[in-house]
Structures are given as C-alpha cells and as structure tokens.
Amino acid sequence: MITLGIDILGVGNMILSFIMFWIVYSFIFSIPIYLFSERFLNVYISFPRIFAATLVSGFASFYINGIIAYYSNYELYIFGIFIAFIIDLVSYKYITNVSWGIAFVIAIVATLLFAIFVFPFLLIMSGFVIGINTFNRL
C-alpha cells in the first residue's frame, strides 16, 4: 500500500516564506526605482505607490513567465520577457498615475535593474541546482 503524506505545515511555511521574501525583495527593488524617478524624471511619485507597482508587476511577471517556462520548456521565454515588460509598463502607468512616457522609462529602468542584479543571481542559483543534481547522480 502506497501512502502519500503531505506536510501541511511545511507547505504553509514554504508559501509564507515565499510571500515574505517577495515583499522584502520588492521593497529593496523599489528603492532605486524611487530614487531614479525622483532624481532624473523630476516627477514626484510616492514610495508606497512605486512599492505597490513593483510588488504587483513582479508577481505578475513571475507568474506569467513561470507558466510560459513550464509549458514551453523555455522556448517562448523571450515572449515571456516581452509580456513581463508590458506588465511592468501597465502597472507603473496605472498604479503610480504617471504618463506613458514616464512609465516607459521606469519600466526600462526596472528591467535593467533586474538584468543587472537579479538575473545573474538566478543563473548562479540554477548552476548550484544543476551541480547538486549532478552530484546526487554519482
């Protein structure tokens, strides 16, 4: 007889940890976007609005790219990055209540920050996972 045990507390702890990580990540990621918009765009956008836009756009982009990567084996990932940029653009436009031009510049800055700081971290972590899987097969 095969039994499947699901550790409810472990799953709940994992989900709660992911949510807390996402909030902290969005907060830290919002600071340079806020400073950039205040310094170079000469427009006042409150930090809570930028934080909310970063939280929403990051979660939606992560969810959309996760679905695309799951169902297409990374073949359509460039399409997912384009969709993520559109999600960033729309969320910064409507949550921060700025013009399309300013939202476009903020979305480009957010994408560049992701490419500079977060993407290399994800590559390093995926390399660790591949290395761990290879080591376990020996």
PDB file of C-alpha atoms in Angstrom:
ATOM      1  CA  MET A   1       0.000   0.000   0.000  1.00  0.00           C
ATOM      2  CA  ILE A   2       1.357   3.375  -1.009  1.00  0.00           C
ATOM      3  CA  THR A   3       0.645   6.335   1.207  1.00  0.00           C
ATOM      4  CA  LEU A   4       1.201   9.928   0.306  1.00  0.00           C
ATOM      5  CA  GLY A   5       1.981  12.132   3.252  1.00  0.00           C
ATOM      6  CA  ILE A   6       1.722  15.840   2.767  1.00  0.00           C
ATOM      7  CA  ASP A   7       3.350  18.017   5.343  1.00  0.00           C
ATOM      8  CA  ILE A   8       0.759  20.798   5.591  1.00  0.00           C
ATOM      9  CA  LEU A   9       2.915  22.882   7.921  1.00  0.00           C
ATOM     10  CA  GLY A  10       5.896  22.525   5.594  1.00  0.00           C
ATOM     11  CA  VAL A  11       3.894  23.646   2.567  1.00  0.00           C
ATOM     12  CA  GLY A  12       2.388  26.536   4.528  1.00  0.00           C
ATOM     13  CA  ASN A  13       5.818  27.536   5.805  1.00  0.00           C
ATOM     14  CA  MET A  14       7.193  27.441   2.261  1.00  0.00           C
ATOM     15  CA  ILE A  15       4.359  29.630   0.925  1.00  0.00           C
ATOM     16  CA  LEU A  16       4.699  32.086   3.806  1.00  0.00           C
ATOM     17  CA  SER A  17       8.465  32.257   3.304  1.00  0.00           C
ATOM     18  CA  PHE A  18       7.968  32.935  -0.415  1.00  0.00           C
ATOM     19  CA  ILE A  19       5.487  35.737   0.296  1.00  0.00           C
ATOM     20  CA  MET A  20       7.763  37.337   2.886  1.00  0.00           C
ATOM     21  CA  PHE A  21      10.752  37.066   0.535  1.00  0.00           C
ATOM     22  CA  TRP A  22       8.726  38.650  -2.261  1.00  0.00           C
ATOM     23  CA  ILE A  23       7.696  41.588  -0.074  1.00  0.00           C
ATOM     24  CA  VAL A  24      11.274  42.225   1.095  1.00  0.00           C
ATOM     25  CA  TYR A  25      12.606  41.799  -2.453  1.00  0.00           C
ATOM     26  CA  SER A  26      10.044  44.260  -3.836  1.00  0.00           C
ATOM     27  CA  PHE A  27      10.822  46.763  -1.093  1.00  0.00           C
ATOM     28  CA  ILE A  28      14.571  46.640  -1.787  1.00  0.00           C
ATOM     29  CA  PHE A  29      13.998  46.718  -5.558  1.00  0.00           C
ATOM     30  CA  SER A  30      11.675  49.744  -5.225  1.00  0.00           C
ATOM     31  CA  ILE A  31      14.290  51.956  -3.583  1.00  0.00           C
ATOM     32  CA  PRO A  32      16.488  52.530  -6.682  1.00  0.00           C
ATOM     33  CA  ILE A  33      13.415  52.969  -8.878  1.00  0.00           C
ATOM     34  CA  TYR A  34      12.056  55.571  -6.479  1.00  0.00           C
ATOM     35  CA  LEU A  35      15.386  57.396  -6.296  1.00  0.00           C
ATOM     36  CA  PHE A  36      15.733  57.339 -10.084  1.00  0.00           C
ATOM     37  CA  SER A  37      12.243  58.724 -10.668  1.00  0.00           C
ATOM     38  CA  GLU A  38      12.739  61.422  -8.056  1.00  0.00           C
ATOM     39  CA  ARG A  39      16.195  62.461  -9.254  1.00  0.00           C
ATOM     40  CA  PHE A  40      16.139  62.129 -13.050  1.00  0.00           C
ATOM     41  CA  LEU A  41      12.492  62.326 -14.087  1.00  0.00           C
ATOM     42  CA  ASN A  42      11.629  65.391 -11.985  1.00  0.00           C
ATOM     43  CA  VAL A  43       8.302  63.898 -11.021  1.00  0.00           C
ATOM     44  CA  TYR A  44       7.109  63.105  -7.527  1.00  0.00           C
ATOM     45  CA  ILE A  45       5.830  59.589  -7.104  1.00  0.00           C
ATOM     46  CA  SER A  46       5.272  58.411  -3.570  1.00  0.00           C
ATOM     47  CA  PHE A  47       7.333  55.446  -2.407  1.00  0.00           C
ATOM     48  CA  PRO A  48       4.260  53.354  -1.429  1.00  0.00           C
ATOM     49  CA  ARG A  49       2.929  53.651  -4.992  1.00  0.00           C
ATOM     50  CA  ILE A  50       6.238  52.549  -6.512  1.00  0.00           C
ATOM     51  CA  PHE A  51       6.439  49.749  -3.960  1.00  0.00           C
ATOM     52  CA  ALA A  52       2.910  48.585  -4.846  1.00  0.00           C
ATOM     53  CA  ALA A  53       3.651  48.753  -8.569  1.00  0.00           C
ATOM     54  CA  THR A  54       6.865  46.785  -8.115  1.00  0.00           C
ATOM     55  CA  LEU A  55       5.088  44.206  -5.975  1.00  0.00           C
ATOM     56  CA  VAL A  56       2.265  43.735  -8.480  1.00  0.00           C
ATOM     57  CA  SER A  57       4.378  43.791 -11.623  1.00  0.00           C
ATOM     58  CA  GLY A  58       6.993  41.471 -10.172  1.00  0.00           C
ATOM     59  CA  PHE A  59       4.456  38.909  -9.029  1.00  0.00           C
ATOM     60  CA  ALA A  60       2.510  39.038 -12.296  1.00  0.00           C
ATOM     61  CA  SER A  61       5.702  38.768 -14.358  1.00  0.00           C
ATOM     62  CA  PHE A  62       6.946  35.871 -12.241  1.00  0.00           C
ATOM     63  CA  TYR A  63       3.610  34.073 -12.600  1.00  0.00           C
ATOM     64  CA  ILE A  64       3.338  34.600 -16.375  1.00  0.00           C
ATOM     65  CA  ASN A  65       6.961  33.608 -17.015  1.00  0.00           C
ATOM     66  CA  GLY A  66       6.567  30.588 -14.762  1.00  0.00           C
ATOM     67  CA  ILE A  67       3.585  29.388 -16.788  1.00  0.00           C
ATOM     68  CA  ILE A  68       5.400  30.005 -20.080  1.00  0.00           C
ATOM     69  CA  ALA A  69       8.560  28.255 -18.872  1.00  0.00           C
ATOM     70  CA  TYR A  70       6.561  25.309 -17.505  1.00  0.00           C
ATOM     71  CA  TYR A  71       4.549  24.686 -20.650  1.00  0.00           C
ATOM     72  CA  SER A  72       7.135  25.522 -23.314  1.00  0.00           C
ATOM     73  CA  ASN A  73      10.454  24.285 -21.941  1.00  0.00           C
ATOM     74  CA  TYR A  74      11.990  27.773 -22.261  1.00  0.00           C
ATOM     75  CA  GLU A  75      11.269  28.061 -25.998  1.00  0.00           C
ATOM     76  CA  LEU A  76       8.955  31.041 -25.565  1.00  0.00           C
ATOM     77  CA  TYR A  77      10.858  32.693 -22.735  1.00  0.00           C
ATOM     78  CA  ILE A  78      11.733  35.761 -24.863  1.00  0.00           C
ATOM     79  CA  PHE A  79       7.997  36.195 -25.433  1.00  0.00           C
ATOM     80  CA  GLY A  80       7.545  35.951 -21.658  1.00  0.00           C
ATOM     81  CA  ILE A  81      10.128  38.677 -21.098  1.00  0.00           C
ATOM     82  CA  PHE A  82       8.221  40.911 -23.544  1.00  0.00           C
ATOM     83  CA  ILE A  83       4.955  40.199 -21.703  1.00  0.00           C
ATOM     84  CA  ALA A  84       6.704  40.949 -18.389  1.00  0.00           C
ATOM     85  CA  PHE A  85       7.842  44.305 -19.766  1.00  0.00           C
ATOM     86  CA  ILE A  86       4.286  45.133 -20.848  1.00  0.00           C
ATOM     87  CA  ILE A  87       3.027  44.148 -17.380  1.00  0.00           C
ATOM     88  CA  ASP A  88       5.677  46.416 -15.813  1.00  0.00           C
ATOM     89  CA  LEU A  89       4.688  49.264 -18.118  1.00  0.00           C
ATOM     90  CA  VAL A  90       0.978  48.979 -17.375  1.00  0.00           C
ATOM     91  CA  SER A  91       1.428  48.541 -13.620  1.00  0.00           C
ATOM     92  CA  TYR A  92       3.758  51.536 -13.329  1.00  0.00           C
ATOM     93  CA  LYS A  93       1.402  53.597 -15.503  1.00  0.00           C
ATOM     94  CA  TYR A  94      -1.783  52.948 -13.570  1.00  0.00           C
ATOM     95  CA  ILE A  95      -0.546  52.403 -10.024  1.00  0.00           C
ATOM     96  CA  THR A  96       1.819  55.376  -9.943  1.00  0.00           C
ATOM     97  CA  ASN A  97      -0.536  57.536 -12.042  1.00  0.00           C
ATOM     98  CA  VAL A  98       2.080  58.921 -14.433  1.00  0.00           C
ATOM     99  CA  SER A  99       2.176  59.442 -18.197  1.00  0.00           C
ATOM    100  CA  TRP A 100       3.005  56.641 -20.631  1.00  0.00           C
ATOM    101  CA  GLY A 101       6.431  58.126 -21.346  1.00  0.00           C
ATOM    102  CA  ILE A 102       7.473  58.231 -17.694  1.00  0.00           C
ATOM    103  CA  ALA A 103       6.040  54.751 -17.138  1.00  0.00           C
ATOM    104  CA  PHE A 104       8.040  53.510 -20.133  1.00  0.00           C
ATOM    105  CA  VAL A 105      11.278  54.950 -18.726  1.00  0.00           C
ATOM    106  CA  ILE A 106      10.559  53.486 -15.272  1.00  0.00           C
ATOM    107  CA  ALA A 107       9.805  50.082 -16.823  1.00  0.00           C
ATOM    108  CA  ILE A 108      13.093  50.185 -18.748  1.00  0.00           C
ATOM    109  CA  VAL A 109      14.979  51.081 -15.555  1.00  0.00           C
ATOM    110  CA  ALA A 110      13.239  48.249 -13.679  1.00  0.00           C
ATOM    111  CA  THR A 111      14.105  45.793 -16.458  1.00  0.00           C
ATOM    112  CA  LEU A 112      17.740  46.930 -16.478  1.00  0.00           C
ATOM    113  CA  LEU A 113      17.949  46.613 -12.691  1.00  0.00           C
ATOM    114  CA  PHE A 114      16.552  43.103 -12.970  1.00  0.00           C
ATOM    115  CA  ALA A 115      19.049  42.229 -15.689  1.00  0.00           C
ATOM    116  CA  ILE A 116      21.996  43.637 -13.739  1.00  0.00           C
ATOM    117  CA  PHE A 117      21.254  42.414 -10.220  1.00  0.00           C
ATOM    118  CA  VAL A 118      18.682  39.631 -10.187  1.00  0.00           C
ATOM    119  CA  PHE A 119      19.321  37.685 -13.393  1.00  0.00           C
ATOM    120  CA  PRO A 120      22.961  36.816 -12.555  1.00  0.00           C
ATOM    121  CA  PHE A 121      21.830  35.657  -9.110  1.00  0.00           C
ATOM    122  CA  LEU A 122      19.234  33.381 -10.734  1.00  0.00           C
ATOM    123  CA  LEU A 123      21.884  31.975 -13.085  1.00  0.00           C
ATOM    124  CA  ILE A 124      24.208  31.260 -10.170  1.00  0.00           C
ATOM    125  CA  MET A 125      21.438  29.570  -8.203  1.00  0.00           C
ATOM    126  CA  SER A 126      20.373  27.475 -11.197  1.00  0.00           C
ATOM    127  CA  GLY A 127      24.014  26.437 -11.584  1.00  0.00           C
ATOM    128  CA  PHE A 128      24.025  25.286  -7.957  1.00  0.00           C
ATOM    129  CA  VAL A 129      20.848  23.298  -8.539  1.00  0.00           C
ATOM    130  CA  ILE A 130      22.304  21.650 -11.655  1.00  0.00           C
ATOM    131  CA  GLY A 131      25.502  20.901  -9.730  1.00  0.00           C
ATOM    132  CA  ILE A 132      23.574  19.408  -6.824  1.00  0.00           C
ATOM    133  CA  ASN A 133      21.513  17.250  -9.186  1.00  0.00           C
ATOM    134  CA  THR A 134      24.690  16.089 -10.961  1.00  0.00           C
ATOM    135  CA  PHE A 135      26.390  15.336  -7.649  1.00  0.00           C
ATOM    136  CA  ASN A 136      23.404  13.319  -6.434  1.00  0.00           C
ATOM    137  CA  ARG A 137      23.519  11.096  -9.529  1.00  0.00           C
ATOM    138  CA  LEU A 138      27.110   9.967  -8.881  1.00  0.00           C
TER     139      LEU A 138
END
